[in-house]
Amino acid sequence: MHGPRRRPAYGVPVTDLRFEGRIVGVGTTSGTRLVVGMWARSPLGSFADVMVETGEGRRILLAPSREVADFIAGTYTFDEVRVLPVSWRKVDGGIAVTVGSTDSALGDDTLRLRLDIGPVSGLGMLLRLVPKAFATRPGWLGLINPVARLIVPGSATAGTAGGGRREYYGVTLARHITGLTAAFEGRDLGSLERLWPPVRFGFGSAPAAPTLVDVTTTIR
């Protein structure tokens, strides 16, 4: 479960936990904002999770297992945590995410989300200039964090992760989200909107412009 161990000068072991996958952040005209994590490789295996902040400011975590829920809730802040099946799949032109039952006939799904994925964004073009092996290093991400906050307001590449840990976001590619259909707890969330105001789960939000990013997250 643990990544490589190193010993800094003061003699305390350092453990890096790396999560490799994609994150999408979107707003909706209902005021509900969604952040979806789709992790191909992680210390917890392959999984997806959804963070929801309602228009009233209620923060809800939807996680596929108690192990995943406990880890994420120990890293970010939520008002409610629910353990439910979370799945995603590629569809024509985008991605579909389901939380709860995958059988629409049962009618008990918590979240249904369809995202239309567009071209690489201007930010994505900029990110391509940095070699991936370098772009995901915690040292580099800590160094560029002030610049990243200026370029993409509300976002961050380094910050606290609870329990005396640090977290680093190494984004290597970004694509526009061009449309969505979404329902949460049976309520239509409306159409695509900027992710604004920023979500309040952790030290940084996703970009305000609806975006899908390839990312390596390191927790140290």
Coordinates of C-alpha atoms in Angstrom, one line a residue:
M1 CA 0.0 0.0 0.0
H2 CA 2.9 2.3 0.6
G3 CA 5.2 4.0 -1.9
P4 CA 8.9 4.4 -1.7
R5 CA 10.4 5.5 1.7
R6 CA 13.2 8.1 1.9
R7 CA 14.9 9.6 4.9
P8 CA 15.3 13.4 4.9
A9 CA 18.2 15.1 6.8
Y10 CA 16.4 15.1 10.1
G11 CA 16.0 11.3 10.1
V12 CA 12.2 10.9 9.9
P13 CA 10.9 8.4 7.2
V14 CA 8.8 9.9 4.4
T15 CA 6.1 7.9 2.7
D16 CA 4.6 8.9 -0.6
L17 CA 1.1 7.7 -1.6
R18 CA 0.5 8.2 -5.3
F19 CA -2.9 8.3 -7.0
E20 CA -2.9 8.4 -10.9
G21 CA -6.0 9.1 -12.9
R22 CA -8.4 11.9 -13.9
I23 CA -10.4 14.6 -12.1
V24 CA -13.3 16.5 -13.6
G25 CA -14.8 19.6 -12.0
V26 CA -18.1 21.1 -13.1
G27 CA -20.7 23.5 -12.0
T28 CA -24.4 23.4 -12.8
T29 CA -27.2 26.0 -13.2
S30 CA -28.8 24.6 -10.0
G31 CA -25.8 25.8 -8.0
T32 CA -24.6 22.2 -7.3
R33 CA -20.9 21.7 -8.0
L34 CA -19.4 18.3 -8.7
V35 CA -15.8 16.9 -8.5
V36 CA -15.3 13.4 -9.9
G37 CA -12.2 11.4 -9.3
M38 CA -11.5 8.4 -11.6
W39 CA -8.3 6.6 -10.3
A40 CA -6.7 4.0 -12.5
R41 CA -3.8 3.3 -10.0
S42 CA -3.7 4.0 -6.3
P43 CA -2.8 2.4 -2.9
L44 CA -6.5 1.7 -2.7
G45 CA -6.7 0.1 -6.1
S46 CA -8.8 1.3 -9.1
F47 CA -11.9 3.3 -8.0
A48 CA -14.0 6.4 -8.6
D49 CA -15.5 8.8 -6.1
V50 CA -17.7 12.0 -6.3
M51 CA -17.6 15.1 -4.1
V52 CA -20.8 17.1 -4.2
E53 CA -21.3 20.6 -2.9
T54 CA -24.9 21.7 -3.1
G55 CA -26.1 25.3 -3.8
E56 CA -26.7 25.6 0.0
G57 CA -23.1 24.7 0.7
R58 CA -23.6 21.1 2.0
R59 CA -20.5 19.0 1.2
I60 CA -21.2 15.3 0.5
L61 CA -18.7 12.5 -0.3
L62 CA -19.9 9.5 -2.4
A63 CA -17.4 6.7 -2.1
P64 CA -17.5 3.1 -3.3
S65 CA -16.2 1.4 -0.1
R66 CA -15.6 2.2 3.6
E67 CA -11.9 2.0 3.1
V68 CA -12.0 4.6 0.3
A69 CA -14.5 6.8 2.3
D70 CA -12.4 6.7 5.4
F71 CA -9.2 7.7 3.5
I72 CA -10.8 10.6 1.6
A73 CA -12.7 11.8 4.6
G74 CA -9.5 11.9 6.5
T75 CA -7.9 14.1 3.8
Y76 CA -10.8 16.4 3.0
T77 CA -13.8 18.0 4.8
F78 CA -17.4 16.9 4.4
D79 CA -20.7 17.3 6.1
E80 CA -21.9 13.9 5.0
V81 CA -20.2 10.7 3.8
R82 CA -22.1 8.0 1.9
V83 CA -20.8 4.6 0.8
L84 CA -22.5 3.5 -2.5
P85 CA -21.4 1.9 -5.7
V86 CA -19.7 4.4 -7.9
S87 CA -19.0 3.6 -11.6
W88 CA -17.9 5.4 -14.7
R89 CA -17.6 4.4 -18.4
K90 CA -16.7 6.0 -21.7
V91 CA -19.6 6.9 -23.9
D92 CA -19.7 8.5 -27.4
G93 CA -18.0 11.9 -27.0
G94 CA -17.7 11.8 -23.2
I95 CA -18.0 10.0 -19.9
A96 CA -21.0 8.7 -17.9
V97 CA -20.9 8.4 -14.1
T98 CA -23.4 6.6 -11.9
V99 CA -23.6 6.5 -8.2
G100 CA -26.0 3.9 -6.7
S101 CA -27.8 1.3 -8.8
T102 CA -26.7 0.9 -12.4
D103 CA -30.2 -0.4 -13.3
S104 CA -32.3 2.6 -14.2
A105 CA -35.4 0.4 -13.8
L106 CA -34.8 0.3 -10.0
G107 CA -35.0 4.1 -9.8
D108 CA -32.8 4.3 -6.7
D109 CA -29.7 5.9 -8.2
T110 CA -28.2 8.8 -6.2
L111 CA -26.3 10.5 -9.0
R112 CA -26.4 10.2 -12.8
L113 CA -24.0 12.3 -14.8
R114 CA -23.1 12.5 -18.5
L115 CA -20.2 14.7 -19.4
D116 CA -19.3 15.9 -23.0
I117 CA -15.5 16.2 -23.4
G118 CA -14.1 18.8 -25.7
P119 CA -10.6 19.6 -27.0
V120 CA -7.4 20.2 -25.1
S121 CA -7.6 23.6 -23.4
G122 CA -5.2 26.5 -23.4
L123 CA -4.1 25.4 -19.9
G124 CA -3.6 21.9 -21.3
M125 CA -1.4 23.2 -24.1
L126 CA 0.8 24.9 -21.5
L127 CA 1.0 21.8 -19.3
R128 CA 2.3 19.8 -22.3
L129 CA 5.4 21.9 -22.2
V130 CA 6.5 20.3 -18.9
P131 CA 7.8 16.7 -19.1
K132 CA 5.4 14.4 -17.2
A133 CA 8.1 12.9 -15.0
F134 CA 9.0 16.4 -13.8
A135 CA 5.5 17.8 -13.6
T136 CA 4.4 15.3 -11.0
R137 CA 7.3 15.8 -8.6
P138 CA 6.3 17.2 -5.1
G139 CA 9.3 19.5 -5.1
W140 CA 8.4 21.2 -8.4
L141 CA 4.7 21.4 -7.4
G142 CA 5.5 23.1 -4.1
L143 CA 7.7 25.6 -5.9
I144 CA 5.1 26.5 -8.6
N145 CA 2.1 26.6 -6.2
P146 CA 2.0 30.5 -5.9
V147 CA 2.2 30.8 -9.7
A148 CA -0.5 28.1 -10.2
R149 CA -2.9 30.0 -7.9
L150 CA -2.5 33.1 -10.1
I151 CA -2.9 31.4 -13.4
V152 CA -5.9 29.3 -12.3
P153 CA -7.7 31.2 -9.5
G154 CA -9.1 28.9 -6.8
S155 CA -6.7 26.0 -7.6
A156 CA -3.5 24.9 -6.0
T157 CA -0.7 22.4 -6.6
A158 CA 0.3 21.9 -3.0
G159 CA -1.3 22.1 0.4
T160 CA -2.3 20.3 3.6
A161 CA -3.9 16.9 3.6
G162 CA -4.8 16.5 7.3
G163 CA -3.0 14.6 9.9
G164 CA 0.3 16.5 9.4
R165 CA 0.5 15.3 5.8
R166 CA 1.1 17.3 2.6
E167 CA -0.7 16.9 -0.8
Y168 CA 0.6 17.7 -4.3
Y169 CA -1.4 17.8 -7.5
G170 CA 0.6 17.2 -10.7
V171 CA -1.7 17.9 -13.6
T172 CA -0.3 16.9 -17.0
L173 CA -3.2 17.5 -19.4
A174 CA -6.5 19.5 -19.4
R175 CA -9.5 19.3 -21.6
H176 CA -12.7 21.4 -21.8
I177 CA -16.0 20.0 -20.6
T178 CA -18.5 21.3 -23.2
G179 CA -21.8 20.0 -21.8
L180 CA -23.5 17.8 -19.2
T181 CA -26.8 16.2 -18.1
A182 CA -27.0 15.5 -14.4
A183 CA -29.5 14.4 -11.7
F184 CA -28.8 14.2 -8.0
E185 CA -31.3 12.4 -5.7
G186 CA -33.8 12.5 -8.5
R187 CA -33.5 16.2 -9.1
D188 CA -32.3 17.6 -12.4
L189 CA -29.3 19.8 -11.8
G190 CA -29.7 21.8 -15.0
S191 CA -27.1 22.6 -17.6
L192 CA -23.3 23.2 -17.5
E193 CA -22.0 26.2 -15.6
R194 CA -18.7 27.4 -14.2
L195 CA -17.5 25.8 -11.0
W196 CA -18.1 28.9 -8.9
P197 CA -17.9 29.7 -6.1
P198 CA -14.9 27.3 -5.5
V199 CA -15.7 24.1 -3.7
R200 CA -14.6 23.8 -0.1
F201 CA -13.5 20.2 0.4
G202 CA -9.7 20.9 0.8
F203 CA -7.0 23.5 0.3
G204 CA -7.8 24.1 -3.4
S205 CA -10.7 23.9 -5.8
A206 CA -10.9 22.6 -9.4
P207 CA -10.6 25.3 -12.1
A208 CA -13.7 27.5 -12.5
A209 CA -13.9 26.6 -16.2
P210 CA -15.4 23.1 -16.5
T211 CA -12.3 20.9 -17.0
L212 CA -11.2 17.3 -17.2
V213 CA -7.5 16.8 -16.1
D214 CA -5.0 14.0 -16.1
V215 CA -3.4 14.1 -12.7
T216 CA -1.0 12.4 -10.3
T217 CA -1.8 13.2 -6.7
T218 CA 0.9 12.6 -4.1
I219 CA 0.2 12.5 -0.4
R220 CA 3.3 12.7 1.8

